[in-house]
Amino acid sequence: MPPNTTATTGDKPAKSGRKKGRRARLFVLVLVLAVVGGVFYGAYWSVSTVRASFPQTKGSITLEGLSGPVTVKRDSYGIPQIYASTDEDLFMAQGYVQAQDRFYEMDVRRHMTSGRLSEMFGKSQVKNDEFLRTMGWDRVAKEEYDTKLSDSTKKYLQAYSKGVNAYLQGKDGKDISLEYAALGFVNDYKPEQWTPVDSVSWLKAMAWDLRGNMDDEIDRALMTSRLGPQQIKDLYPDYPYSRNQTIVQDGQYDELTKTFEQSGSTSGSGSSTGTSGSSTSSSTGSALTSQLASLYNVLDDVPTAVGVNGQGIGSNSWVVGGEHTITGKPLLANDPHLSASLPSVWYQMGLHCTTVSSKCQYDVTGYTFAGMPGVIIGHNADIAWGMTNSGVDVTDLYLEKLSGDGYLYNGKTKPFTTRTETIKVAGGASKKIVVRQTADGMPLLSDRDDELVQVGKKASVDTAAPDRGDGYGIALRWTALDPGTTMDAVFALDKASDWSSFRDAAAQFDVPSQNLIYADTKNNIGYTLPGKIPTRSSGDDGSIPAPGWDSTYKWTGFIKQNELPYEYNPKRGYIVTANQAVIDKDKYPYTLTTDWGYGTRSQRITDLIESKIKDGGKISTDDMRQMQTDNSSEIAKLLVPKLLKINLDDKDVREAQKLLEGWDYTQDSDSAAAAYFNAVWRNILKLAFGNKLPKELRVKGQCLWVDKVDSTGPVDDDTKVRECGERDADQAQPDGGDRWFEVVRNLMDKPNSDWWKTPAGVGDRNKADNMDELFRRAMIDARWELTAKLGKDIDTWSWGRLHRLFLKNQTLGTSGPAIVQYILNRGPWKLSGGEATVNATGWNAAGGYGVVWVPSMRMVVNLDDLDKSKWINLTGASGHAFSAHYTDQTSKWADGELLPWSFSDKAVDKSTSDTLVLKP
């Protein structure tokens, strides 16, 4: 045991999860290592090495710094419930316990947020570190900690750090995690002490992945190289307000609008006409297109924190009031859709004061992040809350005119502020970079790519822009680069007791902006939109990069918290948030974004609720669970009737077509019809849109003969050039999300649109002159694609054989030696659901059928009896490979099951398997 710790269980030290079969698994591990990895690996990774990092979960441990004993009770899934007598002891114990289970994950995260991945993984991460240092997340977090956060929050962060460091004391890397043993072969890295800023920095990583429309902003600009303004508008249709309901529908926003109308306070509102689009597009030309293509490649390489580099991020949450539930009290459901990671981004736990008082204020349970104190989503004794990404536009890219050592602004040259960063590299020489920022604090992202610098110098622009001079660069304005108070909000949410205190807490949740839903034990429900949301000048809607040399494109301020939409006890008796539009654009004076989700999931949830409550029906906890796992395909409902009318000559293709007859549009994993339909959908998108997009948006290696383009547009001489895609498969377009549902829906009544015509020169096999011909071609191509993937016999086809989830350790599990990947990774699981379904197991249609993002957890809170609430995590409590709790929840998660969620002392005691006492 490390110094200052002792362990006693009355017999001998014991650890959780020692079940029959563990010895066998460990023996197999060592045998595999010895055979595949060689004798050296086998000797180094012995059974004792694997077990060394498993947490002690029984008996007692002495921790210096505690003021009193703390009890940690774990259930059969290893989920901890912590009981303490002071706030500081509670959060110190939280740090200790999370480090027991997940320190390696925590360590990687803090190296990512601080741009120090190269210290752990060597030169392969230098480019990522350069970009992350340029963003300066840890610098902002430090300023946040020093100047913005409350004294109590700092005290809790310090206590948490003390707990993490108590766990680290006296331990070598191999005593902490198997991954450190692997790293030991290539460098002498040793974990360092945890700091409060390490915890705060994680909020910046979370905000980055939930940053809103930045990727759409880039994509629209890149499309200008091959598509005209109307074509781009076709691919970014307006939100269907008349068909898919917004989040806020009645009540407070009407009063807010009236107030604005009476006062005339509409300054700073953005236009939704997109007038800035044409202006910026015409003034940037090939400069913007070329620079953004390179920038996207840089962004794509940055490790994800919780999302898929900004693409495909969604979530579901909804709350049903007591008048519509069996219990007579609210039910609240939440399932955030994030990247599939191992371990899951979420960590389940309970934080309980033995007696709630001014000395110890918390009695809360739910989901948090390893590396952060408090609970992010969950419930306490009085209220429950959930979150979905609001998608509001809090990032803008600016094309900056470079001039000497500065940049042009309103006709004058202003100097950049600069700082030098030194990147240490494991096994190699350190590297220094210079970071440049504008006076507004915007980092010059284009400095991080040599190609961007050269392109900027050679950029062609029209006469409306400044002279080329030293070229152009790209800078980022983002709310998360300003110090904020989100960490204060976490603790305030955890102890909120009613709607008023919840709203006050939410107001501090400035970045990332989230949809927050609410329910309480007194039968109230609500919704609020917090966040630091910018206002822009009239005519600038933030939809594409803006000219940085023109001050009229500068942000004009931020929407006041009391002017943001909210809703409390609406007459309909329920609230649904699933990334749809927050509020009707005609009833609200500010432009929140031009890039909402299109409401496919939210409307399906609404329809499911309405079908349950019609004629006085009531909703149960299990009804909420079943809604979360709804696999219905809304795009199939639109397209299948049309596909069944297509005449097909080939009997094999007709055989596949017949799978769609009588299909209920449900994408179960064992459904052959779902497999075929999704293949047809993928091929429709490829033929109609994918082959017409510029190479910067298409999948790497996908090569086409296309019309030649110069700086003025397509060359009208029938010249063809071979162009190959440049994007990773899970980031390419068309991704098949509900934006594409809306694109196709709008074109269904235009059967002769040019979109339905295949581009000239791709071969007779793919020619089509109208919608029916393109659909026929897609059905034929889908048949033969699935024949190649699944076999000719359609009786063996199933959606799950295509739509599989692989869980990968986010570092060594993706780029380590094959044997290490074998040890750390798990899967596959054959999944139901799909893109834009409520059970949103997302896949990218441009790249294939594999699962890219998932419902990262699911929960249903019962406000009548909190002990009857249910929850599940994607993986398990432990980050230790070969722990019994590494992926022990995954199969149940895949099957749509939920686990009991104990809250009261009695329920927790009943579910407890292991008890550990932390002693001062």
XYZ file of N, CA and C in Angstrom, residues 350-568:
657
model
N -23.278 8.764 -6.803
C -24.093 9.554 -5.902
C -23.210 10.259 -4.900
N -23.580 11.497 -4.559
C -22.843 12.299 -3.581
C -23.826 12.687 -2.482
N -23.626 12.154 -1.288
C -24.617 12.306 -0.233
C -23.976 12.853 1.039
N -24.553 13.913 1.575
C -24.205 14.350 2.916
C -24.998 13.506 3.910
N -24.332 12.997 4.932
C -25.043 12.168 5.905
C -26.170 12.963 6.562
N -25.946 14.252 6.743
C -26.997 15.183 7.168
C -26.839 16.449 6.351
N -27.860 16.810 5.605
C -27.783 18.014 4.784
C -27.908 19.240 5.689
N -26.902 20.107 5.618
C -26.855 21.298 6.472
C -25.972 22.336 5.797
N -25.747 23.450 6.462
C -24.877 24.477 5.890
C -23.448 23.981 5.755
N -23.073 23.019 6.582
C -21.721 22.444 6.526
C -21.583 21.408 5.422
N -22.694 20.779 5.087
C -22.697 19.736 4.046
C -24.022 19.844 3.307
N -23.965 20.332 2.058
C -25.168 20.811 1.376
C -25.708 19.897 0.282
N -25.076 18.754 0.049
C -25.393 18.006 -1.169
C -26.000 16.639 -0.889
N -26.986 16.319 -1.691
C -27.585 14.977 -1.709
C -28.065 14.766 -3.139
N -27.145 14.366 -4.014
C -27.385 14.388 -5.449
C -26.807 13.134 -6.092
N -27.403 12.695 -7.158
C -26.929 11.500 -7.854
C -27.133 11.664 -9.345
N -26.296 11.029 -10.126
C -26.445 11.132 -11.576
C -25.153 10.856 -12.303
N -24.949 11.585 -13.386
C -23.812 11.375 -14.283
C -22.867 12.570 -14.204
N -21.588 12.265 -14.120
C -20.577 13.307 -14.157
C -19.464 12.859 -15.090
N -18.430 13.669 -15.201
C -17.256 13.313 -15.991
C -16.116 12.969 -15.044
N -15.391 11.909 -15.341
C -14.201 11.614 -14.562
C -13.228 12.775 -14.731
N -12.824 13.356 -13.618
C -11.961 14.527 -13.657
C -12.661 15.790 -13.223
N -13.975 15.707 -12.967
C -14.743 16.869 -12.537
C -15.557 16.561 -11.294
N -15.533 17.443 -10.299
C -16.387 17.235 -9.134
C -17.834 17.589 -9.438
N -18.735 17.106 -8.591
C -20.147 17.397 -8.765
C -20.818 16.415 -9.702
N -22.104 16.685 -9.997
C -22.907 15.886 -10.916
C -23.405 16.802 -12.029
N -23.282 16.368 -13.272
C -23.659 17.193 -14.419
C -25.140 17.039 -14.757
N -25.617 15.808 -14.809
C -27.011 15.507 -15.136
C -27.538 14.515 -14.107
N -28.733 14.745 -13.572
C -29.275 13.790 -12.617
C -30.395 14.362 -11.791
N -30.411 14.030 -10.507
C -31.459 14.550 -9.619
C -30.943 14.620 -8.193
N -31.574 15.484 -7.395
C -31.355 15.479 -5.960
C -32.675 15.109 -5.282
N -32.875 15.452 -4.037
C -34.091 15.036 -3.337
C -35.318 15.804 -3.788
N -35.117 16.944 -4.487
C -36.235 17.825 -4.834
C -36.492 17.975 -6.324
N -35.435 17.985 -7.119
C -35.583 18.262 -8.547
C -34.770 17.277 -9.379
N -35.115 17.209 -10.667
C -34.333 16.451 -11.650
C -34.121 17.335 -12.863
N -33.042 17.100 -13.591
C -32.782 17.890 -14.785
C -32.048 17.055 -15.821
N -32.218 17.459 -17.070
C -31.526 16.817 -18.179
C -31.013 17.878 -19.136
N -30.157 17.474 -20.064
C -29.548 18.414 -21.003
C -29.532 17.845 -22.411
N -29.720 18.730 -23.362
C -29.414 18.433 -24.765
C -28.663 19.631 -25.337
N -27.906 19.400 -26.380
C -27.154 20.491 -26.993
C -28.112 21.441 -27.694
N -28.029 22.716 -27.374
C -28.952 23.680 -27.980
C -28.580 23.976 -29.431
N -27.304 23.864 -29.770
C -26.878 24.137 -31.140
C -26.814 25.607 -31.489
N -26.959 26.496 -30.496
C -26.914 27.923 -30.809
C -25.524 28.287 -31.327
N -25.476 29.327 -32.130
C -24.257 29.709 -32.835
C -23.385 30.575 -31.936
N -22.334 29.989 -31.390
C -21.430 30.715 -30.496
C -20.013 30.765 -31.056
N -19.842 30.382 -32.328
C -18.531 30.452 -32.983
C -18.669 31.171 -34.314
N -17.701 31.999 -34.626
C -17.619 32.612 -35.951
C -16.179 32.553 -36.431
N -16.012 32.230 -37.698
C -14.698 32.277 -38.331
C -14.564 33.591 -39.092
N -13.382 34.201 -39.004
C -13.116 35.461 -39.697
C -11.925 35.294 -40.620
N -12.083 35.727 -41.862
C -10.963 35.797 -42.787
C -10.230 37.105 -42.512
N -8.965 36.995 -42.066
C -8.193 38.174 -41.689
C -7.211 38.545 -42.792
N -7.157 39.812 -43.129
C -6.185 40.322 -44.094
C -4.873 40.591 -43.364
N -3.853 39.790 -43.659
C -2.556 39.921 -43.001
C -1.758 41.049 -43.639
N -1.038 41.794 -42.799
C -0.235 42.917 -43.281
C 0.984 43.067 -42.378
N 2.136 42.620 -42.873
C 3.344 42.672 -42.061
C 3.187 41.816 -40.821
N 3.387 42.416 -39.664
C 3.240 41.698 -38.399
C 1.848 41.872 -37.798
N 0.921 42.399 -38.572
C -0.410 42.649 -38.054
C -1.496 42.249 -39.027
N -2.677 42.825 -38.829
C -3.840 42.508 -39.643
C -4.636 43.783 -39.872
N -5.368 43.805 -40.961
C -6.109 44.995 -41.349
C -7.451 45.044 -40.627
N -7.789 46.221 -40.084
C -9.067 46.390 -39.398
C -9.526 47.823 -39.607
N -10.628 47.982 -40.315
C -11.175 49.310 -40.627
C -10.133 50.225 -41.271
N -9.380 49.647 -42.203
C -8.438 50.443 -42.976
C -7.102 50.686 -42.310
N -6.895 50.194 -41.099
C -5.637 50.393 -40.398
C -5.036 49.043 -40.008
N -3.718 49.012 -39.909
C -3.043 47.784 -39.495
C -2.921 47.752 -37.980
N -3.404 46.646 -37.381
C -3.312 46.463 -35.938
C -2.346 45.321 -35.652
N -1.555 45.428 -34.596
C -0.596 44.353 -34.292
C -1.289 43.157 -33.634
N -0.787 41.968 -33.922
C -1.202 40.775 -33.192
C -0.548 40.780 -31.811
N -1.208 40.211 -30.840
C -0.518 39.856 -29.600
C 0.052 38.457 -29.803
N 1.210 38.197 -29.238
C 1.867 36.898 -29.480
C 2.325 36.274 -28.170
N 2.448 34.976 -28.195
C 3.060 34.241 -27.085
C 3.773 33.026 -27.677
N 4.811 32.584 -27.009
C 5.577 31.425 -27.455
C 5.218 30.229 -26.584
N 4.932 29.118 -27.228
C 4.598 27.886 -26.524
C 5.656 26.828 -26.828
N 6.083 26.091 -25.805
C 7.047 25.010 -25.983
C 6.346 23.675 -25.784
N 6.395 22.837 -26.795
C 5.748 21.524 -26.754
C 6.816 20.466 -26.498
N 6.693 19.794 -25.371
C 7.618 18.713 -25.050
C 7.139 17.426 -25.706
N 8.073 16.668 -26.248
C 7.734 15.479 -27.028
C 8.438 14.261 -26.444
N 7.665 13.276 -26.053
C 8.241 12.040 -25.525
C 9.116 11.391 -26.589
N 10.358 11.111 -26.249
C 11.266 10.446 -27.170
C 11.798 11.336 -28.271
N 11.593 12.653 -28.172
C 12.061 13.544 -29.230
C 12.356 14.935 -28.702
N 12.781 15.804 -29.609
C 13.125 17.177 -29.240
C 11.869 18.019 -29.065
N 11.920 18.985 -28.166
C 10.809 19.903 -27.966
C 10.648 20.801 -29.190
N 9.434 21.351 -29.331
C 9.159 22.243 -30.446
C 8.514 23.520 -29.934
N 8.967 24.654 -30.458
C 8.390 25.940 -30.078
C 7.497 26.466 -31.198
N 6.385 27.045 -30.798
C 5.484 27.680 -31.760
C 5.129 29.075 -31.250
N 4.769 29.943 -32.170
C 4.301 31.279 -31.820
C 2.804 31.349 -32.103
N 2.045 31.745 -31.107
C 0.596 31.879 -31.240
C 0.275 33.354 -31.412
N -0.501 33.666 -32.448
C -0.912 35.056 -32.685
C -2.406 35.207 -32.425
N -2.783 36.316 -31.788
C -4.169 36.620 -31.507
C -4.480 38.057 -31.893
N -5.726 38.285 -32.296
C -6.169 39.649 -32.586
C -6.428 40.384 -31.275
N -6.738 41.661 -31.380
C -7.021 42.463 -30.191
C -8.248 41.950 -29.449
N -9.152 41.292 -30.161
C -10.343 40.717 -29.538
C -10.075 39.353 -28.918
N -8.828 38.914 -28.958
C -8.486 37.623 -28.374
C -8.746 36.446 -29.284
N -8.940 36.701 -30.570
C -9.209 35.605 -31.511
C -7.897 34.979 -31.959
N -7.690 33.673 -31.719
C -6.461 33.017 -32.185
C -6.463 32.845 -33.699
N -5.302 32.990 -34.311
C -5.157 32.802 -35.751
C -4.927 31.315 -36.008
N -6.001 30.589 -36.310
C -5.919 29.140 -36.477
C -5.067 28.751 -37.678
N -5.047 29.594 -38.695
C -4.328 29.242 -39.922
C -2.823 29.170 -39.719
N -2.307 29.698 -38.631
C -0.873 29.581 -38.359
C -0.451 28.146 -38.092
N -1.391 27.295 -37.829
C -1.066 25.935 -37.442
C -0.943 24.984 -38.618
N -0.950 25.498 -39.816
C -0.815 24.634 -40.984
C 0.010 25.371 -42.024
N 1.165 24.809 -42.401
C 2.053 25.467 -43.361
C 1.360 25.742 -44.678
N 0.497 24.809 -45.089
C -0.212 24.981 -46.349
C -1.147 26.186 -46.287
N -1.749 26.392 -45.136
C -2.645 27.537 -44.992
C -1.892 28.848 -45.168
N -0.706 28.917 -44.629
C 0.084 30.143 -44.754
C 0.380 30.434 -46.215
N 0.806 29.417 -46.952
C 1.131 29.614 -48.361
C -0.111 29.960 -49.178
N -1.200 29.274 -48.888
C -2.442 29.556 -49.611
C -2.878 30.990 -49.356
N -2.745 31.435 -48.099
C -3.125 32.797 -47.768
C -2.342 33.817 -48.561
N -1.066 33.531 -48.815
C -0.240 34.466 -49.577
C -0.630 34.514 -51.044
N -1.168 33.380 -51.552
C -1.506 33.294 -52.968
C -2.996 33.479 -53.236
N -3.746 33.779 -52.200
C -5.202 33.818 -52.323
C -5.658 34.838 -53.357
N -6.654 34.423 -54.126
C -7.272 35.355 -55.073
C -8.586 35.845 -54.495
N -8.800 37.150 -54.524
C -10.037 37.748 -54.035
C -10.476 38.806 -55.031
N -11.746 39.225 -54.907
C -12.218 40.209 -55.866
C -11.918 41.618 -55.378
N -12.365 42.597 -56.138
C -12.003 43.986 -55.848
C -12.649 44.525 -54.588
N -13.659 43.819 -54.054
C -14.307 44.291 -52.825
C -13.437 44.044 -51.610
N -12.446 43.175 -51.729
C -11.586 42.834 -50.600
C -10.290 43.639 -50.661
N -9.542 43.683 -49.551
C -8.239 44.357 -49.562
C -7.267 43.659 -50.506
N -6.194 44.400 -50.880
C -5.166 43.794 -51.717
C -4.602 42.555 -51.042
N -4.059 41.663 -51.894
C -3.553 40.405 -51.378
C -2.419 40.612 -50.380
N -1.462 41.434 -50.711
C -0.369 41.733 -49.789
C 0.281 40.482 -49.243
N 0.316 40.358 -47.921
C 0.936 39.216 -47.264
C -0.002 38.033 -47.141
N -1.196 38.156 -47.698
C -2.109 37.022 -47.692
C -3.216 37.154 -46.660
N -3.878 36.011 -46.440
C -5.033 35.984 -45.545
C -4.862 34.854 -44.528
N -5.494 35.033 -43.389
C -5.505 34.003 -42.362
C -6.918 33.815 -41.830
N -7.103 32.792 -41.004
C -8.422 32.506 -40.435
C -8.331 32.569 -38.922
N -9.190 33.386 -38.322
C -9.242 33.539 -36.872
C -10.591 33.058 -36.352
N -10.618 32.684 -35.075
C -11.829 32.133 -34.459
C -12.301 33.017 -33.312
N -13.582 33.383 -33.353
C -14.253 34.014 -32.209
C -15.184 32.981 -31.607
N -15.028 32.708 -30.313
C -15.780 31.636 -29.655
C -15.992 32.009 -28.197
N -17.212 31.860 -27.730
C -17.530 32.276 -26.366
C -16.712 31.545 -25.315
N -16.318 30.321 -25.570
C -15.586 29.536 -24.575
C -14.157 30.034 -24.388
N -13.683 30.923 -25.257
C -12.355 31.491 -25.088
C -12.376 32.706 -24.169
N -13.559 33.035 -23.649
C -13.691 34.038 -22.599
C -13.911 33.308 -21.270
N -13.309 33.753 -20.189
C -13.532 33.103 -18.894
C -15.011 33.125 -18.508
N -15.485 32.029 -17.915
C -16.899 31.926 -17.587
C -17.143 31.316 -16.222
N -18.393 30.922 -15.983
C -18.807 30.477 -14.645
C -19.507 29.117 -14.671
N -19.296 28.304 -15.715
C -20.010 27.034 -15.812
C -19.727 26.127 -14.619
N -18.507 26.154 -14.086
C -18.209 25.305 -12.938
C -19.041 25.715 -11.724
N -19.274 27.010 -11.548
C -20.177 27.460 -10.489
C -21.573 26.882 -10.697
N -22.000 26.847 -11.954
C -23.351 26.373 -12.271
C -23.536 24.916 -11.876
N -22.498 24.092 -12.048
C -22.608 22.666 -11.728
C -22.985 22.478 -10.263
N -22.272 23.146 -9.379
C -22.558 22.995 -7.953
C -23.910 23.605 -7.583
N -24.265 24.714 -8.238
C -25.558 25.346 -7.965
C -26.709 24.457 -8.417
N -26.568 23.806 -9.573
C -27.607 22.874 -10.035
C -27.763 21.718 -9.066
N -26.641 21.223 -8.555
C -26.672 20.038 -7.691
C -27.471 20.265 -6.404
N -27.534 21.503 -5.941
C -28.266 21.761 -4.692
C -29.512 22.627 -4.902
N -29.903 22.886 -6.151
C -31.138 23.639 -6.414
C -32.328 22.851 -5.884
N -33.327 23.566 -5.378
C -34.452 22.893 -4.739
C -35.799 23.214 -5.366
N -35.844 24.202 -6.263
C -37.101 24.568 -6.899
C -36.795 25.284 -8.212
N -37.848 25.684 -8.917
C -37.695 26.308 -10.237
C -36.862 27.576 -10.162
N -37.077 28.379 -9.148
C -36.351 29.639 -9.040
C -34.860 29.418 -8.855
N -34.484 28.534 -7.925
C -33.060 28.278 -7.699
C -32.430 27.531 -8.878
N -33.223 26.712 -9.568
C -32.737 26.035 -10.771
C -32.419 27.049 -11.861
N -33.314 28.010 -12.075
C -33.082 29.036 -13.092
C -31.869 29.890 -12.748
N -31.712 30.222 -11.470
C -30.544 30.998 -11.057
C -29.258 30.224 -11.324
N -29.284 28.918 -11.053
C -28.110 28.086 -11.309
C -27.824 27.993 -12.804
N -28.880 27.772 -13.592
C -28.715 27.618 -15.037
C -28.128 28.871 -15.678
N -28.458 30.030 -15.116
C -27.964 31.290 -15.683
C -26.441 31.361 -15.663
N -25.818 30.588 -14.772
C -24.353 30.577 -14.695
C -23.729 29.585 -15.669
N -24.559 28.754 -16.312
C -24.064 27.740 -17.247
C -23.869 28.412 -18.609
N -22.762 29.135 -18.744
C -22.611 29.994 -19.914
C -22.062 29.287 -21.147
N -21.196 28.289 -20.959
C -20.596 27.578 -22.091
C -20.380 26.119 -21.702
N -20.818 25.149 -22.515
C -21.582 25.314 -23.749
C -23.060 25.552 -23.457
N -23.721 26.277 -24.331
C -25.148 26.534 -24.159
C -25.915 25.228 -24.358
N -26.755 24.899 -23.373
C -27.499 23.645 -23.401
C -28.988 23.896 -23.179
N -29.821 23.038 -23.774
C -31.232 23.008 -23.405
C -31.346 22.293 -22.067
N -31.890 22.947 -21.062
C -32.051 22.344 -19.745
C -33.528 22.106 -19.474
N -33.900 20.850 -19.208
C -35.268 20.551 -18.809
C -35.303 20.263 -17.320
N -36.492 20.408 -16.734
C -36.624 20.432 -15.282
C -37.902 19.734 -14.856
N -37.842 19.090 -13.692
C -39.039 18.565 -13.039
C -38.776 18.567 -11.545
N -39.843 18.685 -10.742
C -39.650 18.626 -9.301
C -40.711 17.759 -8.639
N -40.478 17.456 -7.383
C -41.367 16.561 -6.647
C -42.703 17.220 -6.317
N -42.809 18.540 -6.546
C -44.068 19.249 -6.309
C -44.917 19.348 -7.576
N -44.521 18.562 -8.594
C -45.318 18.423 -9.827
C -45.200 19.605 -10.783
N -44.030 20.214 -10.842
C -43.767 21.272 -11.811
C -42.773 20.764 -12.857
N -42.925 21.259 -14.084
C -41.968 20.958 -15.143
C -41.566 22.270 -15.817
N -40.399 22.270 -16.450
C -39.951 23.498 -17.088
C -38.805 23.277 -18.052
N -38.461 24.351 -18.746
C -37.341 24.372 -19.703
C -36.717 25.748 -19.649
N -35.397 25.799 -19.755
C -34.719 27.080 -19.885
C -33.509 26.939 -20.799
N -33.236 28.001 -21.539
C -32.057 28.067 -22.410
C -31.058 29.030 -21.791
N -30.006 28.516 -21.151
C -28.955 29.399 -20.652
C -27.864 29.549 -21.703
N -26.851 30.307 -21.366
C -25.679 30.363 -22.235
C -25.292 31.777 -22.606
N -24.027 31.903 -22.949
C -23.493 33.173 -23.434
C -23.634 33.155 -24.953
N -24.646 33.849 -25.457
C -25.013 33.760 -26.872
C -24.834 35.125 -27.520
N -23.992 35.220 -28.543
C -23.682 36.535 -29.120
C -24.810 37.105 -29.967
N -24.822 38.437 -30.055
C -25.661 39.140 -31.024
C -24.752 39.687 -32.113
N -25.313 39.798 -33.307
C -24.544 40.253 -34.461
C -25.249 41.415 -35.131
N -24.518 42.128 -35.952
C -25.107 43.264 -36.649
C -26.143 42.792 -37.649
N -27.053 43.662 -37.999
C -28.090 43.330 -38.960
C -27.456 42.909 -40.275
N -27.914 41.791 -40.803
C -27.367 41.287 -42.061
C -26.313 40.226 -41.878
N -25.826 40.049 -40.651
C -24.823 39.012 -40.378
C -25.488 37.940 -39.524
N -25.715 36.769 -40.106
C -26.371 35.703 -39.346
C -25.395 34.638 -38.878
N -24.085 34.846 -39.095
C -23.091 33.906 -38.609
C -23.049 32.593 -39.362
N -23.667 32.530 -40.534
C -23.797 31.251 -41.229
C -22.565 30.880 -42.039
N -21.756 31.874 -42.436
C -20.508 31.575 -43.138
C -19.427 32.514 -42.623
N -18.143 32.230 -42.869
C -17.066 33.084 -42.377
C -17.227 34.533 -42.847
N -16.820 35.453 -41.970
C -17.011 36.878 -42.213
C -15.677 37.561 -42.479
N -15.695 38.713 -43.163
C -14.457 39.482 -43.397
C -14.016 40.193 -42.128
N -12.878 39.793 -41.585
C -12.419 40.354 -40.326
C -11.974 41.792 -40.417
N -11.700 42.290 -41.617
C -11.225 43.660 -41.769
C -12.363 44.689 -41.667
N -13.609 44.200 -41.607
C -14.776 45.083 -41.580
C -15.427 45.004 -40.194
N -15.393 46.107 -39.445
C -15.890 46.111 -38.068
C -17.387 45.862 -37.968
N -18.121 45.999 -39.071
C -19.567 45.768 -39.005
C -19.895 44.297 -38.763
N -18.906 43.422 -38.923
C -19.126 41.995 -38.677
C -18.692 41.573 -37.266
N -18.314 42.529 -36.466
C -17.921 42.240 -35.090
C -19.171 41.952 -34.248
N -19.046 41.066 -33.266
C -20.176 40.807 -32.370
C -20.573 42.105 -31.664
N -21.871 42.291 -31.514
C -22.376 43.528 -30.914
C -22.682 43.390 -29.432
N -22.630 42.186 -28.896
C -22.929 41.973 -27.485
C -23.404 40.558 -27.248
N -24.121 40.343 -26.149
C -24.645 39.021 -25.803
C -26.080 39.172 -25.317
N -26.894 38.171 -25.622
C -28.284 38.204 -25.177
C -28.320 38.105 -23.654
N -29.109 38.971 -23.026
C -29.232 38.927 -21.576
C -29.954 37.657 -21.146
N -29.566 37.136 -19.986
C -30.158 35.888 -19.510
C -31.671 35.990 -19.363
N -32.166 37.139 -18.917
C -33.612 37.262 -18.739
C -34.355 37.495 -20.048
N -33.614 37.515 -21.157
C -34.232 37.638 -22.468
C -34.197 36.324 -23.255
N -33.652 35.281 -22.633
C -33.584 33.983 -23.305
C -34.882 33.202 -23.089
N -35.260 32.354 -24.048
C -36.539 31.632 -23.952
C -36.575 30.643 -22.790
N -37.736 30.516 -22.186
C -37.969 29.487 -21.176
C -39.453 29.161 -21.159
N -39.785 28.084 -20.465
C -41.182 27.657 -20.400
C -41.396 26.947 -19.066
N -42.519 27.203 -18.448
C -42.794 26.635 -17.123
C -44.247 26.163 -17.074
